[in-house]
Coordinates of C-alpha atoms in Angstrom, one line a residue:
M297 CA 7.6 -6.6 -17.2
S298 CA 8.9 -9.0 -14.1
V299 CA 6.7 -11.4 -12.6
S300 CA 6.3 -9.2 -9.8
G301 CA 5.6 -6.4 -11.7
D302 CA 3.0 -8.2 -13.5
R303 CA 1.4 -9.3 -10.0
A304 CA 1.3 -5.8 -9.1
R305 CA -0.7 -4.6 -11.8
R306 CA -3.5 -7.3 -11.1
H307 CA -6.2 -5.2 -9.8
T308 CA -5.5 -3.0 -12.8
R309 CA -6.8 -5.5 -15.1
Y310 CA -9.4 -6.4 -12.8
F311 CA -10.8 -2.8 -12.9
L312 CA -10.4 -2.8 -16.4
N313 CA -12.2 -5.9 -16.9
W314 CA -14.8 -4.4 -15.1
A315 CA -14.8 -1.3 -16.6
R316 CA -15.8 -2.2 -20.0
A317 CA -19.6 -2.4 -19.0
A318 CA -19.7 1.3 -19.1
A319 CA -20.7 3.0 -22.0
P320 CA -18.1 6.2 -22.0
V321 CA -18.9 9.1 -24.0
H322 CA -16.3 12.4 -24.0
L323 CA -17.1 16.1 -24.1
G324 CA -14.4 18.6 -24.1
A325 CA -14.2 22.4 -23.6
D326 CA -11.3 25.0 -23.0
V327 CA -10.8 27.1 -20.0
D328 CA -9.5 30.4 -19.5
M329 CA -7.3 30.0 -16.8
T330 CA -6.6 33.9 -16.3
R331 CA -7.8 34.1 -13.0
I332 CA -6.6 31.2 -11.6
E333 CA -3.0 31.7 -12.8
E334 CA -3.4 35.5 -11.3
H335 CA -4.3 33.6 -7.8
R336 CA -1.5 31.4 -8.0
A337 CA 0.9 34.0 -8.8
A338 CA -0.5 36.1 -5.6
A339 CA -0.1 32.8 -3.4
R340 CA 3.1 32.2 -4.5
E341 CA 4.5 35.4 -3.2
A342 CA 2.6 34.9 0.4
G343 CA 4.2 31.5 1.0
R344 CA 1.9 29.1 -0.5
R345 CA 1.5 26.8 -3.6
Y346 CA -1.4 26.0 -4.8
S347 CA -1.8 23.2 -8.2
V348 CA -4.0 23.6 -10.6
V349 CA -5.5 20.3 -10.0
S350 CA -6.8 21.5 -6.7
Y351 CA -8.6 24.2 -8.3
L352 CA -10.4 21.5 -10.4
L353 CA -10.9 19.0 -7.7
Y354 CA -12.3 22.5 -5.8
A355 CA -14.9 23.5 -8.8
A356 CA -15.7 20.0 -9.7
G357 CA -16.7 19.0 -6.3
R358 CA -19.0 22.1 -5.9
I359 CA -20.6 21.3 -9.4
V360 CA -21.1 17.6 -8.8
A361 CA -22.8 17.9 -5.4
R362 CA -25.5 20.3 -7.3
H363 CA -26.3 17.3 -10.1
P364 CA -27.1 14.5 -8.4
E365 CA -26.9 12.4 -11.6
A366 CA -23.1 13.1 -11.8
R367 CA -22.9 11.2 -8.4
A368 CA -24.7 8.2 -9.5
M369 CA -23.8 4.6 -10.5
A370 CA -25.3 1.8 -13.0
R371 CA -27.2 -1.0 -11.1
G372 CA -27.9 -4.6 -12.5
V373 CA -28.2 -6.6 -16.0
L374 CA -31.7 -8.0 -16.3
R375 CA -33.6 -4.7 -14.7
P376 CA -30.9 -1.9 -15.2
R377 CA -31.3 1.3 -12.7
T378 CA -29.3 4.0 -11.4
A379 CA -28.2 4.3 -7.6
A380 CA -27.4 7.4 -6.0
L381 CA -23.6 7.6 -4.3
P382 CA -23.0 9.2 -0.8
D383 CA -21.2 12.4 0.1
V384 CA -19.0 13.8 -2.6
A385 CA -15.6 12.7 -2.9
A386 CA -12.6 12.2 -5.7
K387 CA -11.0 9.6 -7.2
L388 CA -7.4 11.2 -8.1
A389 CA -4.7 9.8 -10.2
L390 CA -1.2 11.1 -9.1
D391 CA 2.0 10.5 -11.3
R392 CA 4.8 8.3 -8.7
R393 CA 7.6 6.3 -8.7
T394 CA 8.3 3.5 -6.2
E395 CA 11.3 3.2 -4.6
G396 CA 12.7 0.9 -7.4
G397 CA 12.4 3.6 -9.8
E398 CA 9.3 2.2 -11.4
R399 CA 6.8 4.5 -12.5
V400 CA 2.9 3.7 -11.6
V401 CA 0.1 5.7 -11.6
L402 CA -1.5 6.0 -7.7
T403 CA -5.1 6.9 -6.8
A404 CA -6.6 8.2 -4.0
V405 CA -10.2 9.3 -2.8
L406 CA -10.3 12.9 -1.6
P407 CA -13.2 13.3 1.1
R408 CA -15.6 16.3 1.2
M409 CA -15.1 17.8 -2.0
D410 CA -18.0 19.8 -1.5
V411 CA -17.3 21.7 1.2
A412 CA -13.7 21.6 1.8
S413 CA -11.3 24.9 1.4
L414 CA -8.8 25.4 -1.6
T415 CA -6.1 24.8 1.0
E416 CA -7.6 22.0 3.2
I417 CA -7.9 20.3 -0.3
Q418 CA -3.9 21.1 -1.6
D419 CA -2.8 19.7 1.7
L420 CA -4.4 16.4 0.9
V421 CA -2.9 16.4 -2.7
D422 CA 0.4 17.3 -1.0
L423 CA 0.1 14.6 1.2
C424 CA -0.9 12.1 -1.8
R425 CA 1.9 13.1 -3.6
E426 CA 4.4 13.3 -0.6
S427 CA 4.0 10.4 1.7
D428 CA 5.0 6.8 1.5
P429 CA 2.5 4.8 -1.1
H430 CA 2.7 2.2 1.0
D431 CA 1.7 4.0 4.2
L432 CA -1.6 5.8 2.1
P433 CA -5.1 4.3 3.1
G434 CA -5.8 1.7 1.0
A435 CA -2.3 0.4 0.0
A436 CA -2.8 -2.8 2.4
A437 CA -5.9 -3.9 0.7
V438 CA -4.4 -3.2 -3.0
R439 CA -1.5 -5.3 -2.0
L440 CA -3.7 -8.3 -0.8
L441 CA -5.7 -7.9 -3.9
N442 CA -2.8 -8.6 -6.3
Q443 CA -1.3 -11.7 -4.0
L444 CA -4.7 -13.6 -4.8
P445 CA -5.5 -15.7 -7.5
P446 CA -6.7 -13.6 -10.5
P447 CA -10.1 -15.8 -11.0
V448 CA -10.4 -14.5 -7.1
G449 CA -8.8 -11.4 -7.0
E450 CA -11.3 -10.5 -9.6
L451 CA -14.6 -11.9 -7.8
V452 CA -13.2 -9.5 -4.9
F453 CA -13.1 -6.7 -6.8
R454 CA -16.0 -6.7 -8.2
L455 CA -18.2 -7.6 -4.9
G456 CA -16.0 -4.7 -3.3
V457 CA -17.6 -2.0 -5.6
R458 CA -20.9 -3.7 -5.8
S459 CA -22.9 -1.3 -3.3
P460 CA -23.1 2.0 -3.5
G461 CA -21.4 3.0 -0.3
A462 CA -18.4 0.6 -1.2
R463 CA -18.1 1.9 -4.4
A464 CA -17.9 5.9 -3.0
Q465 CA -15.6 4.4 -0.8
R466 CA -13.0 2.4 -3.3
L467 CA -13.6 4.7 -6.3
G468 CA -15.3 8.2 -5.2
T469 CA -18.3 9.7 -7.0
F470 CA -16.4 11.8 -9.5
A471 CA -12.7 11.1 -10.9
V472 CA -9.8 13.6 -11.6
S473 CA -6.9 13.0 -13.8
S474 CA -4.4 15.5 -15.1
L475 CA -1.5 15.3 -17.3
G476 CA -0.9 19.1 -17.4
H477 CA 2.8 18.6 -16.3
R478 CA 3.6 17.3 -19.9
A479 CA 3.5 18.6 -23.3
V480 CA -0.5 16.9 -23.4
D481 CA -3.3 19.3 -24.8
V482 CA -6.2 16.6 -24.6
F483 CA -7.1 13.2 -23.5
H484 CA -10.0 10.9 -22.2
S485 CA -10.1 8.4 -19.6
Y486 CA -12.6 6.6 -17.6
G487 CA -12.3 6.7 -14.2
G488 CA -15.2 4.2 -13.1
T489 CA -17.4 7.1 -11.8
A490 CA -20.2 8.6 -13.4
V491 CA -18.2 11.7 -14.6
T492 CA -14.5 11.7 -14.8
F493 CA -12.4 15.4 -15.4
C494 CA -9.6 15.0 -17.5
A495 CA -7.2 18.3 -17.4
G496 CA -4.1 18.9 -19.8
R497 CA -1.7 21.5 -19.7
V498 CA -2.0 25.3 -19.2
A499 CA -0.7 27.3 -22.2
D500 CA -0.9 30.6 -24.1
R501 CA -3.3 30.8 -26.6
A502 CA -5.2 33.2 -28.5
V503 CA -8.7 34.4 -27.0
V504 CA -11.0 37.3 -28.2
R505 CA -12.0 39.7 -25.7
G506 CA -14.1 42.6 -26.1
G507 CA -13.4 41.6 -30.1
R508 CA -9.7 41.6 -30.2
V509 CA -7.5 38.8 -30.1
V510 CA -5.0 38.2 -27.1
A511 CA -2.8 35.8 -25.5
A512 CA -4.1 34.1 -22.6
P513 CA -3.4 30.7 -20.6
V514 CA -5.7 28.0 -21.5
M515 CA -6.5 24.5 -20.5
S516 CA -8.0 21.7 -22.5
L517 CA -10.9 20.3 -20.0
G518 CA -12.0 16.8 -20.7
L519 CA -15.1 14.9 -19.4
T520 CA -15.7 11.4 -20.0
F521 CA -19.4 10.7 -19.0
D522 CA -20.9 7.1 -18.6
H523 CA -24.2 7.1 -20.7
R524 CA -25.7 4.4 -18.6
V525 CA -26.0 6.7 -15.8
L526 CA -26.4 10.5 -17.2
D527 CA -27.5 11.9 -20.6
G528 CA -25.3 14.1 -22.7
A529 CA -27.4 17.5 -21.9
A530 CA -26.8 16.9 -18.2
A531 CA -22.9 16.0 -18.6
A532 CA -22.6 19.1 -20.9
D533 CA -24.3 21.3 -17.8
V534 CA -21.7 19.7 -15.5
L535 CA -18.8 20.2 -17.2
D536 CA -20.2 23.9 -18.1
G537 CA -20.7 24.6 -14.9
V538 CA -16.9 23.5 -14.0
V539 CA -15.4 26.0 -16.7
K540 CA -17.7 28.5 -15.4
R541 CA -16.0 27.9 -11.6
L542 CA -12.8 28.3 -12.8
E543 CA -12.8 31.1 -15.4
G544 CA -15.1 33.3 -12.7
W545 CA -12.5 32.7 -9.9
H546 CA -12.1 35.4 -7.7
G547 CA -11.5 34.5 -4.0
D548 CA -8.6 36.0 -2.4
L549 CA -5.8 34.9 -0.2
S550 CA -7.3 35.8 3.0
G551 CA -10.9 34.4 2.7
T552 CA -12.1 37.6 3.7
R553 CA -13.9 38.6 0.4
G554 CA -16.0 36.8 -1.9
E555 CA -16.2 33.1 -2.9
P556 CA -14.3 31.0 -3.0
R557 CA -13.2 31.5 1.0
D558 CA -9.9 29.9 0.6
G559 CA -6.2 30.5 0.8
A560 CA -3.6 31.6 3.7
G561 CA -6.4 31.8 6.5
I562 CA -7.8 28.5 6.0
R563 CA -6.9 26.0 8.6
P564 CA -5.2 23.3 7.5
A565 CA -6.9 19.7 6.5
R566 CA -8.1 17.8 10.2
S567 CA -5.9 14.9 10.7
G568 CA -9.4 12.9 10.1
D569 CA -9.6 14.0 6.5
R570 CA -7.1 11.6 5.2
P571 CA -7.4 10.1 1.8
G572 CA -9.5 6.6 1.9
G573 CA -9.9 4.0 -1.1
P574 CA -7.6 1.9 -2.8
L575 CA -4.3 3.2 -3.9
G576 CA -2.4 1.6 -6.4
T577 CA -1.4 1.4 -10.2
S578 CA -4.4 2.4 -12.1
P579 CA -5.3 3.2 -16.1

């Protein structure tokens, strides 16, 4: 790796050093994506594309909003405690290439995941995927962080995520990562939040329905949780809630029937609903 490439990953090392204090535990579940795939197919017929990660962001945002312990942070060493994080924002990891062809994983914080419609979420995801990485919010801060001498840069990073408000702004209140565009079924990562959702590919697998074995599109969904912040039973409730949200999807394209009210009839994201937080290479 070149010297410039090494410098560009300094903030990733700062994150990894900081993240060693966490106590990550991993859960997993298979999700029957039949209704999601039906909705995606109907949307394509109507001229609208929705990515799987947008459905996951939608479902996770609603469930995390119902579980305050899933949007908290650990604080203190001598007197360990937890602190609630404001709002419900998602840290999303995106696979991108720079102008020079270097492959990097970028992260952006998407706001209002507890109330945003599916279309609003997809608009934000598209903005992150299509915009120049240097133009997205937080990019300038990351470049500055990488230019600082390592001891100073690491201290600045730790101070920058110390308070609940700053943590939510820069790392989100939950994290989502997807490798569904590759032949990856299961993986786990820690995004620096109380819960991190990890989505593998959607592939046809054997499922049992009414006593019969049939083929259905299934996605393996991992959940990594910080055991300092919440216990396994609470994390299992969060994962179970997201799985049920995805498997029970019944919104239509016009947004006039049932929940969720998403699709072609929903306005696009407002100009103020831009991603926030630091953007750059991430583990």
